[in-house]
Coordinates of C-alpha atoms and ligand atoms in Angstrom, one line a residue:
Chain A
M171 CA 19.3 -49.9 27.3
Y172 CA 21.6 -52.9 26.5
A173 CA 21.4 -54.1 29.8
Q174 CA 17.9 -53.7 30.9
M175 CA 15.7 -54.6 34.2
I176 CA 18.4 -55.6 36.1
K177 CA 17.7 -56.7 39.5
S178 CA 20.0 -56.2 42.5
T179 CA 19.6 -57.5 45.7
G180 CA 16.2 -55.7 46.4
E181 CA 17.3 -54.8 50.0
G182 CA 17.7 -51.4 49.2
V183 CA 21.0 -49.4 49.8
K184 CA 22.7 -49.6 53.3
S185 CA 24.0 -46.9 55.2
L186 CA 27.8 -46.6 55.7
D187 CA 27.0 -47.4 59.3
D188 CA 25.4 -50.6 58.7
M189 CA 28.3 -51.9 57.1
E190 CA 31.0 -54.5 58.3
P191 CA 34.6 -53.2 57.7
D192 CA 35.1 -54.5 54.1
E193 CA 32.3 -53.6 52.6
R194 CA 32.5 -49.7 54.3
A195 CA 36.2 -49.8 52.9
F196 CA 34.7 -50.8 49.1
Q197 CA 31.8 -48.3 49.4
E198 CA 34.2 -45.5 50.4
R199 CA 36.7 -46.4 47.8
I200 CA 33.6 -46.4 45.3
N201 CA 32.6 -42.9 46.7
A202 CA 36.0 -41.6 46.5
G203 CA 35.9 -42.2 42.6
G204 CA 37.9 -45.5 42.8
K205 CA 37.9 -48.6 40.7
I206 CA 37.1 -52.0 41.9
E207 CA 39.6 -54.7 40.3
P208 CA 39.0 -58.4 39.9
K209 CA 40.8 -59.5 42.7
D210 CA 39.7 -56.8 45.4
W211 CA 37.1 -57.9 48.1
M212 CA 33.9 -57.1 46.6
P213 CA 30.0 -58.0 48.0
E214 CA 28.3 -60.8 46.5
G215 CA 25.5 -58.6 45.3
Y216 CA 27.5 -56.5 43.3
R217 CA 29.9 -59.2 41.6
K218 CA 26.3 -60.9 40.8
N219 CA 24.4 -57.7 39.5
L220 CA 27.9 -56.9 37.4
I221 CA 27.8 -60.0 35.8
R222 CA 24.0 -60.0 34.5
Q223 CA 24.6 -56.6 33.6
I224 CA 27.9 -57.2 31.9
G225 CA 26.5 -60.1 30.3
Q226 CA 23.4 -59.0 29.2
H227 CA 25.1 -56.0 27.8
A228 CA 28.1 -58.2 26.0
H229 CA 24.8 -60.4 24.6
S230 CA 23.2 -57.3 23.2
E231 CA 26.1 -56.4 20.8
I232 CA 26.3 -59.9 19.7
V233 CA 22.8 -60.6 18.9
G234 CA 23.0 -57.0 17.6
Q235 CA 25.0 -58.1 14.9
L236 CA 21.8 -60.2 13.4
P237 CA 19.3 -57.1 12.6
E238 CA 22.1 -55.5 10.4
G239 CA 23.7 -58.6 9.1
N240 CA 20.6 -59.2 7.5
W241 CA 21.3 -56.0 5.0
I242 CA 25.6 -56.7 4.1
T243 CA 24.6 -58.7 1.0
R244 CA 21.9 -56.7 -0.2
A245 CA 23.6 -53.1 0.7
P246 CA 23.2 -50.7 -2.3
T247 CA 26.8 -50.0 -3.2
L248 CA 30.0 -51.8 -2.3
E249 CA 31.0 -48.8 -0.4
R250 CA 28.1 -49.2 2.3
K251 CA 28.6 -52.8 2.0
A252 CA 32.4 -52.3 3.4
I253 CA 31.1 -50.0 5.8
L254 CA 28.2 -52.1 7.2
L255 CA 30.9 -55.0 7.5
A256 CA 33.3 -53.2 9.5
K257 CA 30.4 -51.7 11.6
V258 CA 29.1 -55.4 12.3
Q259 CA 32.7 -56.4 12.8
D260 CA 33.3 -53.7 15.8
E261 CA 29.9 -55.0 17.2
A262 CA 31.2 -58.5 17.6
G263 CA 34.4 -57.1 19.0
H264 CA 31.9 -55.2 21.7
G265 CA 30.8 -58.7 22.5
L266 CA 34.3 -59.5 23.2
Y267 CA 35.5 -56.6 25.2
L268 CA 32.2 -57.2 27.4
Y269 CA 32.7 -60.9 28.1
C270 CA 36.3 -60.5 28.6
A271 CA 35.5 -58.3 31.3
A272 CA 32.5 -60.5 32.8
E273 CA 35.0 -63.3 33.1
T274 CA 37.3 -61.5 35.3
L275 CA 34.3 -61.6 38.0
G276 CA 34.5 -65.6 38.1
V277 CA 31.8 -66.3 35.3
T278 CA 33.0 -68.5 32.4
R279 CA 32.5 -67.6 28.8
D280 CA 30.8 -70.8 28.0
Q281 CA 28.0 -70.4 31.0
L282 CA 27.3 -67.0 29.5
T283 CA 27.2 -68.5 25.9
R284 CA 24.8 -71.2 27.3
D285 CA 22.7 -68.9 29.3
L286 CA 22.0 -66.8 26.2
L287 CA 21.3 -69.8 24.1
S288 CA 19.1 -71.3 26.9
G289 CA 17.0 -67.9 27.1
K290 CA 17.7 -67.7 30.8
M291 CA 20.0 -64.1 30.2
K292 CA 18.3 -61.4 28.1
Y293 CA 19.7 -59.1 25.5
S294 CA 18.2 -55.9 24.5
S295 CA 14.5 -55.2 23.3
I296 CA 15.7 -53.6 20.4
F297 CA 17.3 -56.3 18.5
N298 CA 13.9 -58.3 18.6
Y299 CA 12.7 -55.8 15.7
P300 CA 12.9 -56.9 12.2
T301 CA 15.2 -54.8 9.7
L302 CA 12.6 -54.5 6.3
T303 CA 14.5 -51.9 4.4
W304 CA 17.9 -50.6 3.7
A305 CA 16.6 -47.5 5.4
D306 CA 16.5 -49.6 8.4
M307 CA 20.3 -49.6 8.7
G308 CA 20.4 -45.7 8.5
A309 CA 17.9 -45.8 11.6
V310 CA 19.7 -48.4 13.5
G311 CA 23.1 -46.8 13.2
W312 CA 21.2 -43.2 14.2
L313 CA 18.9 -44.0 16.4
V314 CA 20.2 -47.4 17.9
D315 CA 23.8 -46.7 18.5
G316 CA 22.6 -43.0 19.4
A317 CA 20.9 -44.4 22.2
A318 CA 23.5 -46.6 23.2
I319 CA 25.7 -44.0 23.3
M320 CA 23.8 -42.2 25.8
N321 CA 24.3 -45.0 28.3
Q322 CA 27.9 -46.1 27.3
V323 CA 29.6 -42.5 27.5
P324 CA 28.7 -42.5 31.6
L325 CA 29.6 -45.9 32.1
Q326 CA 33.1 -45.2 31.1
R327 CA 33.2 -43.8 34.7
T328 CA 31.7 -47.0 36.3
S329 CA 33.0 -48.4 39.6
Y330 CA 34.3 -51.7 37.9
G331 CA 37.8 -51.4 36.1
P332 CA 37.6 -54.1 33.7
Y333 CA 33.9 -52.8 33.0
A334 CA 35.5 -49.1 32.3
R335 CA 38.2 -50.0 30.2
A336 CA 35.8 -52.2 28.0
M337 CA 33.3 -49.0 27.6
V338 CA 36.2 -46.9 26.8
R339 CA 37.5 -48.9 24.1
I340 CA 33.5 -49.2 22.8
C341 CA 32.9 -45.2 23.1
K342 CA 35.9 -44.7 20.8
E343 CA 33.9 -46.9 18.1
E344 CA 30.5 -46.1 18.5
S345 CA 30.4 -42.1 16.8
F346 CA 31.5 -43.9 13.4
H347 CA 28.1 -46.0 13.8
Q348 CA 25.9 -43.4 14.5
R349 CA 27.7 -41.3 11.7
Q350 CA 27.6 -43.9 9.4
G351 CA 23.9 -44.2 10.0
F352 CA 23.0 -40.5 10.1
D353 CA 24.8 -40.4 6.4
I354 CA 22.4 -43.1 5.4
M355 CA 19.4 -41.1 6.6
M356 CA 20.6 -37.8 4.9
K357 CA 21.1 -39.6 1.4
M358 CA 17.4 -41.2 2.0
A359 CA 15.9 -38.3 3.4
K360 CA 17.1 -35.9 0.3
G361 CA 17.0 -38.7 -2.2
T362 CA 14.0 -39.7 -4.6
E363 CA 10.4 -39.2 -3.1
A364 CA 10.2 -43.3 -2.8
Q365 CA 13.5 -42.9 -0.6
R366 CA 12.4 -40.4 1.7
K367 CA 9.5 -42.4 2.4
M368 CA 11.5 -45.2 3.5
A369 CA 13.5 -43.3 5.7
Q370 CA 10.3 -41.8 7.3
D371 CA 9.3 -45.5 7.6
A372 CA 12.5 -46.6 9.2
L373 CA 12.0 -43.6 11.5
N374 CA 8.6 -44.8 12.1
R375 CA 9.2 -48.1 13.4
F376 CA 12.4 -47.3 15.4
W377 CA 11.3 -44.5 17.3
Y378 CA 9.5 -46.2 20.1
P379 CA 11.4 -49.1 20.5
S380 CA 14.6 -46.4 20.3
L381 CA 12.7 -44.9 23.6
M382 CA 12.1 -48.2 25.0
M383 CA 16.2 -49.2 24.9
F384 CA 16.5 -47.1 28.1
G385 CA 13.6 -49.4 30.2
P386 CA 10.7 -47.9 31.9
S387 CA 11.1 -44.9 34.8
D388 CA 13.3 -46.4 37.2
A389 CA 13.0 -43.3 39.7
E390 CA 11.1 -45.3 42.6
S391 CA 13.4 -48.5 41.8
V392 CA 15.2 -49.8 44.9
H393 CA 17.5 -52.1 42.2
S394 CA 18.3 -48.7 40.4
A395 CA 19.3 -46.9 43.8
Q396 CA 21.7 -50.3 44.7
S397 CA 23.0 -49.8 41.1
M398 CA 23.5 -46.1 41.4
A399 CA 25.1 -46.1 44.9
W400 CA 27.6 -48.9 43.5
K401 CA 27.9 -46.6 40.2
I402 CA 27.1 -49.7 38.0
K403 CA 24.2 -47.6 36.8
M404 CA 25.6 -43.5 36.4
N405 CA 21.8 -42.0 35.6
S406 CA 18.3 -43.0 35.5
N407 CA 16.5 -44.3 32.7
D408 CA 14.0 -41.2 32.4
E409 CA 17.5 -38.8 32.5
L410 CA 18.9 -40.5 29.5
R411 CA 15.8 -40.7 27.9
Q412 CA 15.3 -36.9 27.9
K413 CA 18.9 -36.6 26.7
F414 CA 18.3 -38.9 24.1
V415 CA 15.2 -37.0 22.7
D416 CA 16.4 -33.5 23.4
Q417 CA 19.4 -34.7 20.9
T418 CA 17.7 -36.6 18.2
A419 CA 14.7 -34.5 17.9
P420 CA 16.6 -31.1 16.1
Q421 CA 18.5 -34.2 14.0
A422 CA 14.7 -35.6 13.0
E423 CA 14.0 -31.9 11.7
Y424 CA 17.1 -31.2 10.0
L425 CA 16.9 -34.4 7.6
G426 CA 13.3 -33.1 7.1
L427 CA 11.5 -36.4 8.9
T428 CA 8.7 -36.1 11.7
I429 CA 9.1 -38.0 14.6
P430 CA 5.5 -40.5 15.2
D431 CA 4.6 -38.5 17.9
E432 CA 2.0 -35.7 18.0
N433 CA 2.9 -34.8 21.8
L434 CA 6.7 -33.9 20.6
K435 CA 6.9 -30.2 21.3
F436 CA 10.2 -27.9 22.6
N437 CA 9.1 -26.6 25.9
E438 CA 10.7 -23.1 26.3
E439 CA 10.7 -23.0 30.1
T440 CA 12.5 -26.3 30.8
G441 CA 14.4 -26.2 27.5
H442 CA 13.5 -29.7 26.8
Y443 CA 11.2 -31.5 24.5
E444 CA 8.0 -33.3 25.9
F445 CA 7.4 -36.5 24.3
S446 CA 4.8 -39.5 24.4
E447 CA 5.8 -42.6 26.5
P448 CA 6.4 -45.6 24.5
D449 CA 3.5 -48.6 24.9
W450 CA 5.4 -50.2 28.3
D451 CA 3.1 -53.2 27.7
E452 CA 4.8 -54.0 24.2
F453 CA 8.0 -53.7 26.0
F454 CA 7.6 -56.3 28.5
D455 CA 5.8 -58.6 26.2
V456 CA 8.8 -58.2 23.9
L457 CA 11.0 -59.3 26.8
K458 CA 9.1 -61.8 27.7
G459 CA 9.9 -63.5 24.2
N460 CA 7.1 -62.5 22.3
G461 CA 8.7 -59.6 20.1
P462 CA 8.7 -60.2 16.0
C463 CA 12.1 -61.2 16.1
N464 CA 12.4 -63.6 19.4
T465 CA 12.7 -66.7 18.1
E466 CA 14.2 -66.2 15.2
R467 CA 17.3 -64.5 16.9
L468 CA 18.0 -67.0 19.4
E469 CA 17.4 -69.8 16.6
D470 CA 20.2 -68.2 14.8
R471 CA 22.4 -67.9 17.8
N472 CA 21.8 -71.3 18.7
R473 CA 22.6 -72.7 15.1
A474 CA 25.8 -70.6 14.9
W475 CA 27.0 -72.2 18.2
N476 CA 26.1 -76.2 17.4
E477 CA 27.4 -75.8 13.4
G478 CA 30.6 -74.0 15.3
R479 CA 31.5 -76.8 17.6
W480 CA 33.5 -78.9 15.2
V481 CA 35.5 -76.0 14.4
R482 CA 36.0 -75.4 18.2
E483 CA 36.8 -79.0 18.8
G484 CA 39.0 -79.2 15.7
L485 CA 41.3 -76.4 17.1
L486 CA 41.6 -77.7 20.0
A487 CA 42.5 -80.9 19.1
H488 CA 45.1 -79.5 16.9
A489 CA 46.8 -77.2 19.2
E490 CA 46.8 -80.7 21.5
K491 CA 48.6 -82.7 18.6
K492 CA 51.0 -79.7 18.0
R493 CA 52.0 -79.3 21.4
K494 CA 52.7 -83.2 21.7
T495 CA 55.1 -83.5 18.8
A496 CA 57.0 -80.3 20.1
I497 CA 57.4 -82.4 23.4
A498 CA 58.0 -85.5 21.4
A499 CA 60.7 -83.5 19.4
E500 CA 62.5 -82.4 22.7
Chain B
M107 CA 36.8 -63.4 51.5
S108 CA 35.5 -62.9 48.2
S109 CA 37.1 -63.5 45.1
P110 CA 36.8 -64.6 41.6
E111 CA 38.6 -67.9 42.7
S112 CA 36.7 -68.6 45.7
S113 CA 33.1 -67.8 45.0
P114 CA 32.4 -69.0 41.3
Y115 CA 29.0 -67.5 39.9
S116 CA 26.1 -70.1 40.5
D117 CA 26.5 -73.0 38.1
T118 CA 29.5 -72.3 36.8
D119 CA 32.0 -75.1 35.9
A120 CA 34.6 -74.1 38.8
A121 CA 37.9 -73.2 37.7
P122 CA 40.6 -70.3 38.7
H123 CA 40.3 -67.6 36.0
G124 CA 42.4 -68.0 33.1
K125 CA 42.3 -71.9 33.3
A126 CA 40.9 -73.5 30.3
R127 CA 37.2 -75.4 31.3
A128 CA 36.4 -78.7 29.1
T129 CA 35.1 -77.0 26.5
E130 CA 36.1 -73.6 26.2
W131 CA 39.6 -72.8 24.7
P132 CA 42.2 -71.3 27.1
L133 CA 42.1 -67.7 27.8
W134 CA 45.3 -65.2 26.7
E135 CA 46.0 -62.1 27.9
I136 CA 46.8 -59.7 25.0
F137 CA 49.5 -57.0 24.8
I138 CA 49.9 -54.6 22.4
R139 CA 52.3 -51.8 21.6
G140 CA 51.7 -48.8 19.3
Q141 CA 53.2 -47.0 16.9
H142 CA 54.5 -44.5 19.1
G143 CA 57.5 -46.3 20.9
L144 CA 55.6 -47.0 24.2
S145 CA 56.1 -50.5 26.1
H146 CA 53.1 -53.5 25.3
R147 CA 50.2 -52.5 27.2
H148 CA 47.7 -54.6 28.3
V149 CA 44.3 -54.3 26.2
G150 CA 42.3 -57.3 27.5
S151 CA 42.0 -61.0 27.2
L152 CA 40.8 -63.4 24.3
H153 CA 40.0 -67.3 23.8
A154 CA 42.1 -69.0 21.4
A155 CA 43.2 -72.6 21.0
D156 CA 46.9 -71.7 20.7
A157 CA 49.4 -69.0 20.8
E158 CA 49.2 -68.6 17.0
S159 CA 45.7 -68.2 16.6
A160 CA 45.4 -66.1 19.7
I161 CA 47.5 -63.6 17.9
K162 CA 45.4 -63.6 15.0
N163 CA 42.2 -63.1 17.2
A164 CA 43.9 -60.3 18.8
R165 CA 44.7 -58.4 15.4
D166 CA 40.6 -58.6 14.6
V167 CA 39.7 -58.1 17.9
Y168 CA 42.3 -55.3 19.5
T169 CA 43.9 -53.7 16.2
R170 CA 41.0 -52.9 13.9
R171 CA 42.2 -49.1 13.5
N172 CA 46.1 -49.6 13.4
E173 CA 46.1 -49.4 17.1
G174 CA 49.3 -51.7 17.5
V175 CA 52.3 -53.0 15.7
S176 CA 53.1 -55.6 17.8
I177 CA 51.2 -58.3 19.7
W178 CA 51.9 -60.2 22.9
A179 CA 49.9 -63.0 24.0
V180 CA 50.3 -64.8 27.1
P181 CA 48.3 -67.6 28.6
A182 CA 46.2 -66.1 31.6
S183 CA 47.0 -68.7 33.9
A184 CA 50.9 -68.3 33.3
I185 CA 50.5 -64.7 34.8
A186 CA 51.6 -63.9 38.6
A187 CA 49.9 -61.2 40.1
S188 CA 50.3 -59.3 43.4
S189 CA 47.3 -59.5 45.6
P190 CA 45.4 -56.1 46.8
E191 CA 45.8 -57.6 50.6
E192 CA 50.0 -57.4 50.4
K193 CA 49.5 -53.7 49.1
G194 CA 51.0 -52.3 52.3
A195 CA 53.9 -54.6 52.8
L196 CA 54.9 -54.2 49.0
Y197 CA 54.7 -50.8 48.8
E198 CA 55.5 -49.5 51.9
P199 CA 59.5 -49.5 51.8
A200 CA 58.8 -46.7 48.9
N201 CA 56.9 -44.3 50.9
D202 CA 59.6 -43.0 53.7
K203 CA 62.1 -42.7 50.8
V204 CA 61.1 -39.3 49.9
Y205 CA 64.5 -38.5 48.9
R206 CA 64.3 -40.5 45.6
H207 CA 62.2 -37.7 44.2
P208 CA 64.0 -34.7 42.8
T209 CA 61.7 -32.2 44.8
F210 CA 63.3 -33.1 47.8
F211 CA 66.2 -31.2 46.7
D212 CA 66.3 -27.4 47.2
I213 CA 68.4 -26.1 44.3
P214 CA 68.9 -22.2 44.6
D215 CA 67.5 -20.8 41.5
E216 CA 71.1 -19.2 40.4
V217 CA 72.4 -22.6 39.5
G218 CA 69.9 -22.7 36.9
A219 CA 68.3 -25.7 35.5
M220 CA 68.8 -29.0 36.6
Ligands
FE2_764 FE1 28.5 -51.5 20.0
FE2_765 FE1 27.3 -49.6 17.8

């Protein structure tokens, strides 16, 4: 997902009886559906895990602007350009909502930024794939935002208050993102033969990377078990991936496009689609930094940060000067 | 006791939540009043060099879809907050005053709406 492979304490889930009173009260509050707020007591593992998870989610929103930003100046019509611009601006907003949630846990914005720019913190693997044609704007909105929604909707109920509230804002804006993507796909799929081919090609390239967004199966993972006990992860990776395929396969059919998986078929008995796993070696390779665009993405973010430095410092100096003149005038 | 103030994330410049760090713009808490006459409501925070740009940034971050008609930006460091530990002492005085709720009184049906 936007946060992939988050490692918790690795110690496994403690039973209520094994907990000290503080931790027990904390866990009981979560079990009862209560929210944890910034000033409440929390285990260090919960805090650290959340900083990693929310931080990685925020970085994904920010880096996620790059593949779509690539097409703003080349959108086919003025209307499409305005829509794409609004969508990308939303993603910047999502990043900011999430950074401010992470900051309530005691990490600074600058620290999170430094960790992104140095490669210490990750962002979702999906944004290391290139956007080669206009149809990719359709595929990204439809599939990538669609997959993100699967994960973000349940996170509105996550135990950490500021994170849950950020997710509520984000979810309100996401369905616009998915719909504008599907709208592009409809136009292309029902357009000329060349357009239909572009749409099919975009689906071919984005299908498996979208399935990878959910991460490898975590049925056996102690990290996931702990995160689920803390309610900072609401569903298993396989569960969400299945839901995504079940929702998306009929949509592809509606478009008259073929999902690039010969094993894809509806199982009448289970009521679910059967499908092929993505190539997990590729996934781990992309996470390690060897995807088609990893270097470019990090370079772009570093350049933006470095070239924006004079603006950050200049505005701060200006604010300081104004403050001093105001004091002098009193 | 574990709190954002006392246990900063590893290799973070230690500073209380809301205080400006050397290279960071100060943090502002943002409150928005919507169209329908309700009070300003806290929506989140953002960084800005001064109050004027905090309001401009808040417009872009928190009102992209006409969510509000009025924005307040408050320096996060200027906010005094009650602490969760004093929950008991702070709210208990209200707990034993059930007569503050209208349902405390039994009014006969014949009296009509009241
Ligand atoms: Fe987003
Ligand atoms: Fe989105």
